Coordinates of N, CA and C in Angstrom, one line a residue:
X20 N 0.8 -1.2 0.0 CA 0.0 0.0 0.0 C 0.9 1.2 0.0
X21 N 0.2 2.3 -0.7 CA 1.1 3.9 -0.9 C 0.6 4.5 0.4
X22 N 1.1 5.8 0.7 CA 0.6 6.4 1.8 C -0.7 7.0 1.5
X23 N -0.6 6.9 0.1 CA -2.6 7.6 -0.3 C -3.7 6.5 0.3
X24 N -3.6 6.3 1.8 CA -4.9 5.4 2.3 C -6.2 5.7 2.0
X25 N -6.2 7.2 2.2 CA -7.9 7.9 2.5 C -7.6 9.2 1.3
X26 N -8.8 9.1 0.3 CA -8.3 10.6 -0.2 C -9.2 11.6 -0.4
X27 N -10.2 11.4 1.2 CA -11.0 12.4 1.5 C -11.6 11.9 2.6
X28 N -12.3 12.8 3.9 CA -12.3 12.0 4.8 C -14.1 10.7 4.3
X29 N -13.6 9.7 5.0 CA -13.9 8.5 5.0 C -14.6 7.9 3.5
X30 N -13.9 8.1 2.3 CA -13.5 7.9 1.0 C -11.8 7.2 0.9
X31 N -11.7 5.7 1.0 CA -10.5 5.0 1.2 C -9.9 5.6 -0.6
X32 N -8.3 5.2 -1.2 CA -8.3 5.3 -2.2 C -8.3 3.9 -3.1
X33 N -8.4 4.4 -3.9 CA -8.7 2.8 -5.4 C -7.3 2.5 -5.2
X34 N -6.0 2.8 -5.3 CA -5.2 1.4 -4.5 C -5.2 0.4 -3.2
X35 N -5.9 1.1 -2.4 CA -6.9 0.2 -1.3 C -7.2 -0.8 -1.5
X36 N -8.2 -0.3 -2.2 CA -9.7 -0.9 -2.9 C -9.2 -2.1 -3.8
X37 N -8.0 -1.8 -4.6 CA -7.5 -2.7 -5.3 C -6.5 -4.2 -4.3
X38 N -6.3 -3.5 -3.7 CA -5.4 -4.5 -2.7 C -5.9 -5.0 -1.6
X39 N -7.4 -4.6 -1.4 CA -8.2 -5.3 -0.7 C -9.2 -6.9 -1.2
X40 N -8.7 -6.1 -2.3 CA -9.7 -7.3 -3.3 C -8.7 -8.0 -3.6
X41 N -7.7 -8.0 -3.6 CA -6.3 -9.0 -3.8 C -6.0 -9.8 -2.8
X42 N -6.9 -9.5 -1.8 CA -6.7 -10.6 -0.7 C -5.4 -9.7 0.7
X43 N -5.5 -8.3 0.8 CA -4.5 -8.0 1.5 C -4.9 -7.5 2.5
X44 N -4.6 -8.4 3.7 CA -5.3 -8.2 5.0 C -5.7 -6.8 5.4
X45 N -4.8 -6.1 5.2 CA -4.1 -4.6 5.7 C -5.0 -3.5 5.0
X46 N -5.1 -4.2 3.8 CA -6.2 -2.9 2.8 C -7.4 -3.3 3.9
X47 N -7.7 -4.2 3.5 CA -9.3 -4.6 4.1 C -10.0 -4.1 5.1
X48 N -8.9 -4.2 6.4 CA -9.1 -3.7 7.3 C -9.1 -2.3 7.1
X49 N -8.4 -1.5 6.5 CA -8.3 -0.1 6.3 C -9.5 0.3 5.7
X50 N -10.1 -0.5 4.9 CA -11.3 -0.4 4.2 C -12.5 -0.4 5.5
X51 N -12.6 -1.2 6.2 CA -13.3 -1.5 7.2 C -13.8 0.0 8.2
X52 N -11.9 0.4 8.7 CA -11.9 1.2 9.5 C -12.8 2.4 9.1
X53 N -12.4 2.5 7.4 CA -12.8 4.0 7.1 C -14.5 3.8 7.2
X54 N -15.1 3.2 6.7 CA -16.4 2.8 6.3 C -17.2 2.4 7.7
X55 N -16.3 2.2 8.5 CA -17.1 1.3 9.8 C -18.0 2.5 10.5
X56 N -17.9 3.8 10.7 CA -18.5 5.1 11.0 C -19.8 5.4 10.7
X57 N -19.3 5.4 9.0 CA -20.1 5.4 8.5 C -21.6 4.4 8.3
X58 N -20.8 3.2 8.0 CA -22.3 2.3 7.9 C -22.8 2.1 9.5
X59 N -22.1 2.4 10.8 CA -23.2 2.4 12.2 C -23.5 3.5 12.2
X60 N -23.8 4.6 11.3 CA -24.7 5.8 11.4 C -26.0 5.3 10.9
X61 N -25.8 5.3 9.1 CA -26.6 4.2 8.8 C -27.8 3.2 8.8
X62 N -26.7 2.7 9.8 CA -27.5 1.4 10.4 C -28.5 1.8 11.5
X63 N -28.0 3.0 12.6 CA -28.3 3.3 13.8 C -29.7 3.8 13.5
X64 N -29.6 5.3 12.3 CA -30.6 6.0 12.1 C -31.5 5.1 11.3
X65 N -31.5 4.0 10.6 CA -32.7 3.3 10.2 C -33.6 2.6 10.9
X66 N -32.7 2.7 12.7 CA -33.6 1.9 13.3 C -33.2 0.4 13.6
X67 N -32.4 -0.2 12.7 CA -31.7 -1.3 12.7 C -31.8 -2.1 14.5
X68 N -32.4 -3.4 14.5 CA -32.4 -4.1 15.9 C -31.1 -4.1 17.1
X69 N -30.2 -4.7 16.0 CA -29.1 -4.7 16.8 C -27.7 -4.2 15.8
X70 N -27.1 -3.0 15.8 CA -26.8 -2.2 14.9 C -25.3 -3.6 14.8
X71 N -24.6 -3.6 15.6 CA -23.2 -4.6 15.8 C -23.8 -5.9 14.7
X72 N -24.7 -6.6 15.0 CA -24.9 -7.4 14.1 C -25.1 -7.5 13.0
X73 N -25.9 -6.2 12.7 CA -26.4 -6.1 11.6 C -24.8 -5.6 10.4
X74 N -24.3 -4.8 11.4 CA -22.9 -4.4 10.4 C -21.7 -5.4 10.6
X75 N -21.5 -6.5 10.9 CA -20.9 -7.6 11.0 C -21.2 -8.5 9.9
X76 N -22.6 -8.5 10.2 CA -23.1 -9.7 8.7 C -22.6 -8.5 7.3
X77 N -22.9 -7.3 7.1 CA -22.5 -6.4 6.2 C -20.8 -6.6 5.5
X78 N -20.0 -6.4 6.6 CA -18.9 -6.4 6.2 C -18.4 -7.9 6.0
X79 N -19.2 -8.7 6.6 CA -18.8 -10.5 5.6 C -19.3 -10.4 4.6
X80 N -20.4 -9.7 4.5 CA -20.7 -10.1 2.7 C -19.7 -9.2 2.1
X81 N -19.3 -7.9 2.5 CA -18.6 -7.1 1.6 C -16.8 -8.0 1.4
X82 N -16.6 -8.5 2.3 CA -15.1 -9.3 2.5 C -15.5 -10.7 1.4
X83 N -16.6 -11.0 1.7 CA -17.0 -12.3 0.9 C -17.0 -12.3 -0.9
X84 N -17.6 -10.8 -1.3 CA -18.1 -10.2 -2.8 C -17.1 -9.1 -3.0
X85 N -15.9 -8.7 -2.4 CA -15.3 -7.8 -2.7 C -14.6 -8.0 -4.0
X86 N -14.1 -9.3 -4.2 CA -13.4 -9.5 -5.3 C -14.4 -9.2 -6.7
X87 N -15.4 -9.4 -6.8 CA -16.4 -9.0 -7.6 C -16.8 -7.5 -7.9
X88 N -16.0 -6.6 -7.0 CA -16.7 -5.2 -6.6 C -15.5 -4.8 -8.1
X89 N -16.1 -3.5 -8.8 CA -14.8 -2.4 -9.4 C -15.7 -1.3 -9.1
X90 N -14.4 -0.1 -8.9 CA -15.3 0.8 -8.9 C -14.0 2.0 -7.5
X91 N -14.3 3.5 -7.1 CA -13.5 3.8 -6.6 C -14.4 4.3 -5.2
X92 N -13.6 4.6 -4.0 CA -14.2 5.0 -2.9 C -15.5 5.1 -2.5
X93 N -15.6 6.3 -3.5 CA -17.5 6.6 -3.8 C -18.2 5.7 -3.7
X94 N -17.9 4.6 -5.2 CA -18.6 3.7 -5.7 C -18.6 2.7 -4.5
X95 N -17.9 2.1 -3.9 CA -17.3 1.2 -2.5 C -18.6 1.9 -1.4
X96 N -18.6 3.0 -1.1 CA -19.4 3.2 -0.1 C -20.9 3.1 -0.3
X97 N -21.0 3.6 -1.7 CA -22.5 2.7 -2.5 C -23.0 1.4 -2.2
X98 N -21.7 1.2 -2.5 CA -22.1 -0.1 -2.8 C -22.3 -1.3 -1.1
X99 N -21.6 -0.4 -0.3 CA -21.6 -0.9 1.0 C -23.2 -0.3 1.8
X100 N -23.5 0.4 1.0 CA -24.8 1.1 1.4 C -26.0 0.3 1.2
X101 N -26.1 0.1 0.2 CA -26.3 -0.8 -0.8 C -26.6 -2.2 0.1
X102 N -25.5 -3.1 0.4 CA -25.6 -4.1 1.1 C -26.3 -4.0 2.6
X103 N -26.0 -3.2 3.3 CA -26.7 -2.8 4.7 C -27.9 -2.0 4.6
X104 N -28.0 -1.7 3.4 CA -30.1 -1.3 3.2 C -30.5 -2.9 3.3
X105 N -30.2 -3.7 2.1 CA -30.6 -5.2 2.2 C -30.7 -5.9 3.7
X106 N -29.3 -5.8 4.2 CA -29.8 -6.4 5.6 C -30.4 -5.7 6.8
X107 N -30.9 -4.3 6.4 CA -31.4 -4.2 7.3 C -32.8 -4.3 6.7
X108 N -33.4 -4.3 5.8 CA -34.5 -5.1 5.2 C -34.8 -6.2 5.8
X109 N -34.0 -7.2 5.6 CA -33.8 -8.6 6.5 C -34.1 -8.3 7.8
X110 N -33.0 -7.1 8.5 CA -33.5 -7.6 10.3 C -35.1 -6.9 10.3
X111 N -36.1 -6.3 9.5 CA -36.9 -5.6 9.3 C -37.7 -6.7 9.1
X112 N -38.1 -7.4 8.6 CA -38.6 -8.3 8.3 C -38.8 -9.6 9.4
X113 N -37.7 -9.4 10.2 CA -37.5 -10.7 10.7 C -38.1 -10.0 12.4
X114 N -38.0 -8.7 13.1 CA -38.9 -7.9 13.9 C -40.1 -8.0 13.8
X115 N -41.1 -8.1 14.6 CA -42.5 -6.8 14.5 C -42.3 -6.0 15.1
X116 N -43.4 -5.1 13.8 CA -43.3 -3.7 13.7 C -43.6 -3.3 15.1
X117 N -43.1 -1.8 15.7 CA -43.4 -1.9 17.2 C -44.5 -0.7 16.9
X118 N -45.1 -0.8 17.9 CA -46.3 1.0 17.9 C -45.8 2.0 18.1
X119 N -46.4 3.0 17.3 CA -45.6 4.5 17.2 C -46.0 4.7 18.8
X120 N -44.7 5.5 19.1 CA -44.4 6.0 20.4 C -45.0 7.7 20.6
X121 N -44.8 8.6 21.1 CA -44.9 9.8 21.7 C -43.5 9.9 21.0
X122 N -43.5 11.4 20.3 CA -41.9 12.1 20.8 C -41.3 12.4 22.0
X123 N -40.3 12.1 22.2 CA -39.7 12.4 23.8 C -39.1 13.8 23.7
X124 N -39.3 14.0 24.5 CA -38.7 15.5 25.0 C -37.3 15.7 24.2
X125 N -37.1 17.2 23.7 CA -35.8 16.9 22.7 C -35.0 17.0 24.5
X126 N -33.3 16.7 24.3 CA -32.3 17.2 25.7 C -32.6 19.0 25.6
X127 N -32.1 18.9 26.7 CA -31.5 20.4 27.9 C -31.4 21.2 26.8
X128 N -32.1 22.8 27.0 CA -31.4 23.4 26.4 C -30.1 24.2 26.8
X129 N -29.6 24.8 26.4 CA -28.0 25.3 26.9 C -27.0 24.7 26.4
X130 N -27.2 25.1 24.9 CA -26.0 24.6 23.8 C -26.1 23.0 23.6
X131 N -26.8 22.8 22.5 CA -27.0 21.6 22.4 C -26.0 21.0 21.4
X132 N -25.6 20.0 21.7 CA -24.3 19.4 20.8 C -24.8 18.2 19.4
X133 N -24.6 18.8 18.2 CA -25.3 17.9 17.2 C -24.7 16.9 17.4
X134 N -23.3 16.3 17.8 CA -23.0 15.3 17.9 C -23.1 14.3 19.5
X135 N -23.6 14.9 20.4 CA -24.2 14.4 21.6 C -25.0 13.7 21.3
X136 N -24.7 12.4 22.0 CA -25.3 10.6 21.6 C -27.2 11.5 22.1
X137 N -27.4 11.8 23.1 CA -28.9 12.2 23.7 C -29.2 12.6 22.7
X138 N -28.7 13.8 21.8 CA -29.4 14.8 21.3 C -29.6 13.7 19.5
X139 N -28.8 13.2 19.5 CA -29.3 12.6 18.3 C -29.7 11.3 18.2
X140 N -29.8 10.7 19.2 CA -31.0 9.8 19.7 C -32.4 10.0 20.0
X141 N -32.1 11.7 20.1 CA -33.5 12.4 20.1 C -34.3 12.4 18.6
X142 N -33.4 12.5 17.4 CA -33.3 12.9 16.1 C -34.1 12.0 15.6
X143 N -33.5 10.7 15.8 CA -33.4 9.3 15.3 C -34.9 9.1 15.8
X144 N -35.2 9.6 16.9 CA -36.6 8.4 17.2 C -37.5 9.3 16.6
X145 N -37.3 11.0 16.3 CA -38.0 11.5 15.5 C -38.1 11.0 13.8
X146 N -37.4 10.9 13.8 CA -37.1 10.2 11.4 C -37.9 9.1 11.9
X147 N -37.7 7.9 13.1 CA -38.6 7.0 12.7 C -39.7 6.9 12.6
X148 N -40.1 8.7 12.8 CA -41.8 8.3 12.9 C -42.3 8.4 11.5
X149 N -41.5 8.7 10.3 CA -41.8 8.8 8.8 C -42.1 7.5 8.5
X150 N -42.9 7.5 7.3 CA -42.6 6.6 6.7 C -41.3 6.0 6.3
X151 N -40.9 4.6 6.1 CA -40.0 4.1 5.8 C -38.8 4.9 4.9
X152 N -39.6 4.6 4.2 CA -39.4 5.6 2.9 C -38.2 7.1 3.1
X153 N -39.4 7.8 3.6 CA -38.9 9.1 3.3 C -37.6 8.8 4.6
X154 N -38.2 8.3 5.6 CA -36.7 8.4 6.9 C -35.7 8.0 6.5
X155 N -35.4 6.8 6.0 CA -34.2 6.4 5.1 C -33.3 8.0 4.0
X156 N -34.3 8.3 3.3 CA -34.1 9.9 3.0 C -33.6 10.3 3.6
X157 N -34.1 11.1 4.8 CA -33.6 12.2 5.6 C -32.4 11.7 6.2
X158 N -32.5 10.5 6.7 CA -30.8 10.0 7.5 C -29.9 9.9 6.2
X159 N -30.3 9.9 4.7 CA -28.9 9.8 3.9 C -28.8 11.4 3.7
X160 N -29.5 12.0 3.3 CA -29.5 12.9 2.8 C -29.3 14.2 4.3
X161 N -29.5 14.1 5.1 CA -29.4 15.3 6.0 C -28.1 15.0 7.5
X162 N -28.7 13.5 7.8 CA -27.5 13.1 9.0 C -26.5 12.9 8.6
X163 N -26.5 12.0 7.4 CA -25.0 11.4 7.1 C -24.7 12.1 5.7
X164 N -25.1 13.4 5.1 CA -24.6 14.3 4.3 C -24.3 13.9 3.1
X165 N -25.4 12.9 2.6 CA -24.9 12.5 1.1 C -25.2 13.1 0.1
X166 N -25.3 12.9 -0.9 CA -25.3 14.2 -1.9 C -26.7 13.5 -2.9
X167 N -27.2 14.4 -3.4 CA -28.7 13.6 -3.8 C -28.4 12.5 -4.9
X168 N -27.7 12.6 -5.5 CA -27.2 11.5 -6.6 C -27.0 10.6 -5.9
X169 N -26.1 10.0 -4.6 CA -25.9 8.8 -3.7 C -27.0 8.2 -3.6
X170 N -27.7 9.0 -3.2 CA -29.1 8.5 -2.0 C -29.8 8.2 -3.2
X171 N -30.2 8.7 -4.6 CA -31.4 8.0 -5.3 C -30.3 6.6 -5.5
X172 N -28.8 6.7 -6.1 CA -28.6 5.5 -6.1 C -28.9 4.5 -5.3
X173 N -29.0 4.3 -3.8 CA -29.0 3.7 -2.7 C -30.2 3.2 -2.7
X174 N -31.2 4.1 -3.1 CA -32.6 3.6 -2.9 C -33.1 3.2 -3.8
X175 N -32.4 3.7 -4.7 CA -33.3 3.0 -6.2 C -34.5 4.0 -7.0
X176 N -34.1 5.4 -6.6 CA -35.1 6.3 -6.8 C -34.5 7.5 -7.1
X177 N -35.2 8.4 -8.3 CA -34.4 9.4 -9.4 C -34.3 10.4 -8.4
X178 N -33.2 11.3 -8.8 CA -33.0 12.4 -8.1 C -33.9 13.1 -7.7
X179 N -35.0 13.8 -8.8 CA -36.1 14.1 -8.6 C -37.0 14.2 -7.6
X180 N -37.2 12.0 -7.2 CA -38.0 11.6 -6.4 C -37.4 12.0 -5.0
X181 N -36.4 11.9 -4.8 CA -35.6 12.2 -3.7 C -35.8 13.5 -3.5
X182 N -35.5 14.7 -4.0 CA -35.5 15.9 -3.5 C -36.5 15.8 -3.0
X183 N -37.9 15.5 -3.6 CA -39.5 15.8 -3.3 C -39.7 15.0 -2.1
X184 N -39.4 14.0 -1.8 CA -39.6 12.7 -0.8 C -38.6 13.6 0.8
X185 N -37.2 14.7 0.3 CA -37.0 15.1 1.5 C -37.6 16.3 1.6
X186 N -37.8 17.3 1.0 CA -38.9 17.9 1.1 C -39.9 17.7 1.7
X187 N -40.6 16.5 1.4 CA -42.0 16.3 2.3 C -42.1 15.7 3.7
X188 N -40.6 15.0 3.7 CA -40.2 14.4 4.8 C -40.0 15.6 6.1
X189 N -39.4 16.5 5.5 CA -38.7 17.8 6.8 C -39.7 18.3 6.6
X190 N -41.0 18.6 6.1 CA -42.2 19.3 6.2 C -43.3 18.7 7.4
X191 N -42.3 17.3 7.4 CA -43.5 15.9 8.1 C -43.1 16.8 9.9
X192 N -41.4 16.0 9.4 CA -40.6 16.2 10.8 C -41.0 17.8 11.7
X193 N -41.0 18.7 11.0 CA -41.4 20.2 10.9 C -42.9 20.0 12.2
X194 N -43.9 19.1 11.5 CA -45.1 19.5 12.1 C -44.9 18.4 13.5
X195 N -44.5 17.3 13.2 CA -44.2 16.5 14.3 C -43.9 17.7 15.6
X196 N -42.5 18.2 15.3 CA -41.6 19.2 16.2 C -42.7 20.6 17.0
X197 N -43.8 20.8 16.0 CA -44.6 21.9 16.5 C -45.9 21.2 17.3
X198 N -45.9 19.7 17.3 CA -47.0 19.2 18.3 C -46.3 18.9 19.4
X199 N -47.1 18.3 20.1 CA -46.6 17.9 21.7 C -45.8 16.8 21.8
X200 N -45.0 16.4 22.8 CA -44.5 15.8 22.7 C -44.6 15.0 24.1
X201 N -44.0 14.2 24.7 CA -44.1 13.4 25.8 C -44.3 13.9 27.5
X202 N -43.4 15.2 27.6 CA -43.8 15.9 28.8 C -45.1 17.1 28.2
X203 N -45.5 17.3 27.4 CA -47.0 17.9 27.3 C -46.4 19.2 26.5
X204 N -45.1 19.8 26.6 CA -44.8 20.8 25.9 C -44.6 21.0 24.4
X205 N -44.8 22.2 23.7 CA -44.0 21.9 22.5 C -42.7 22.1 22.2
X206 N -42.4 21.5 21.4 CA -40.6 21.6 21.3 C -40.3 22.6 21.0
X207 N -39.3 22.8 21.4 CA -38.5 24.4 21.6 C -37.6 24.5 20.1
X208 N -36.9 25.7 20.3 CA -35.8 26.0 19.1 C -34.5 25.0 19.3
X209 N -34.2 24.6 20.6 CA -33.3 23.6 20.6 C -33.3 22.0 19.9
X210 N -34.8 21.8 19.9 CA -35.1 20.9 19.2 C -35.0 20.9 18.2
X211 N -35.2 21.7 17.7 CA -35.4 22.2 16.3 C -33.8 22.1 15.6
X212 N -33.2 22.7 16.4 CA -31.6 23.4 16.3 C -30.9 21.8 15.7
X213 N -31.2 20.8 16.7 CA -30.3 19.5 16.3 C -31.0 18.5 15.0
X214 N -31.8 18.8 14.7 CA -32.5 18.3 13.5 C -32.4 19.4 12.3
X215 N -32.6 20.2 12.4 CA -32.1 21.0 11.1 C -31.6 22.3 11.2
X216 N -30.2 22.3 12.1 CA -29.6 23.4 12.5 C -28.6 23.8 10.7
X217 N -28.9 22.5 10.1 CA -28.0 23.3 8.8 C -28.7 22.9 7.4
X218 N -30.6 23.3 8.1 CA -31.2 23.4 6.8 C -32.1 24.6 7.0
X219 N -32.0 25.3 8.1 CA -32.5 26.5 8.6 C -31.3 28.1 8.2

């Protein structure tokens, strides 16, 4: 391997990718490392039962079919997206559905941290109340910052449908945030702040 491991953050490079699929312990893992972030975000915001297993079975299939893969970083994390929508379809399948819950109170106000496990566990049980559909959306497209071209690839659905589908989705999330929530109040600007502090 060159010193070009990563050539953007968590985007490994195509000599990686190449020497991963050659069977090279070292790439693989490095492949793993960069992507592992990424697909437990993923996995986390879809809801997924048990996020560790679900992304375990993922990365055996990707270690298993890698030699079959071409394609560069980008394409790699597609395609790793790709396999972990599948199996979390599977653990979806293999659950019952549970009953929509109450929103819980968003955390404390007083500088709320978008990356504070509370505050975006707050996020997450918010997207799950969308339809399937569109929450899958919003976690590619707004949590995990993909770019609209990714996300229709991922889902199977034209750019078009995607913009419209997050659109109606943060219009859903929007009204959710202005009804009541679990302690009887309505949610504040803080709430608000950690769900679309960088679509406001």
């Amino acid at each position: 391997m060159t010193a070009d491991v990563v050539v953007e953050p968590g985007i490994v490079a195509t000599n990686v990718i190449d020497s991963a699929r050659e069977g090279d312990e070292g790439a693989l893992t490095e492949v793993v490392r960069t992507y592992q972030p990424f697909l437990v975000r993923y996995l986390r915001g879809l809801g997924t039962g048990d996020v560790d297993d679900v992304a375990q079975q993922v990365w055996i299939d990707v270690a298993s079919s890698l030699h079959r893969f071409s394609g560069d970083g980008v394409h790699l994390r597609r395609w790793i997206c790709t396999i972990a929508r599948r199996r979390m379809i599977d653990a979806h399948r293999s659950r019952v559905r549970h009953q929509e819950q109450p929103v819980a109170a968003p955390p404390d106000a007083g500088g709320v941290d978008p990356d504070d496990p509370a505050a975006l566990d707050w996020a997450l049980g918010l997207i799950r109340r969308l339809p399937a559909a569109q929450a899958e959306v919003v976690l590619l497209r707004v949590l995990l910052d993909l770019p609209v071209s990714e996300v229709a690839h991922v889902t199977g659905q034209s750019p078009g449908a995607v913009r419209v589908m997050t659109h109606r989705a943060l219009a859903q999330l929007r009204t959710l945030l202005e009804g009541p929530v679990e302690s009887g109040e309505p949610v504040d600007g803080v709430g608000r702040s950690v769900l679309f502090g960088s679509l406001t």
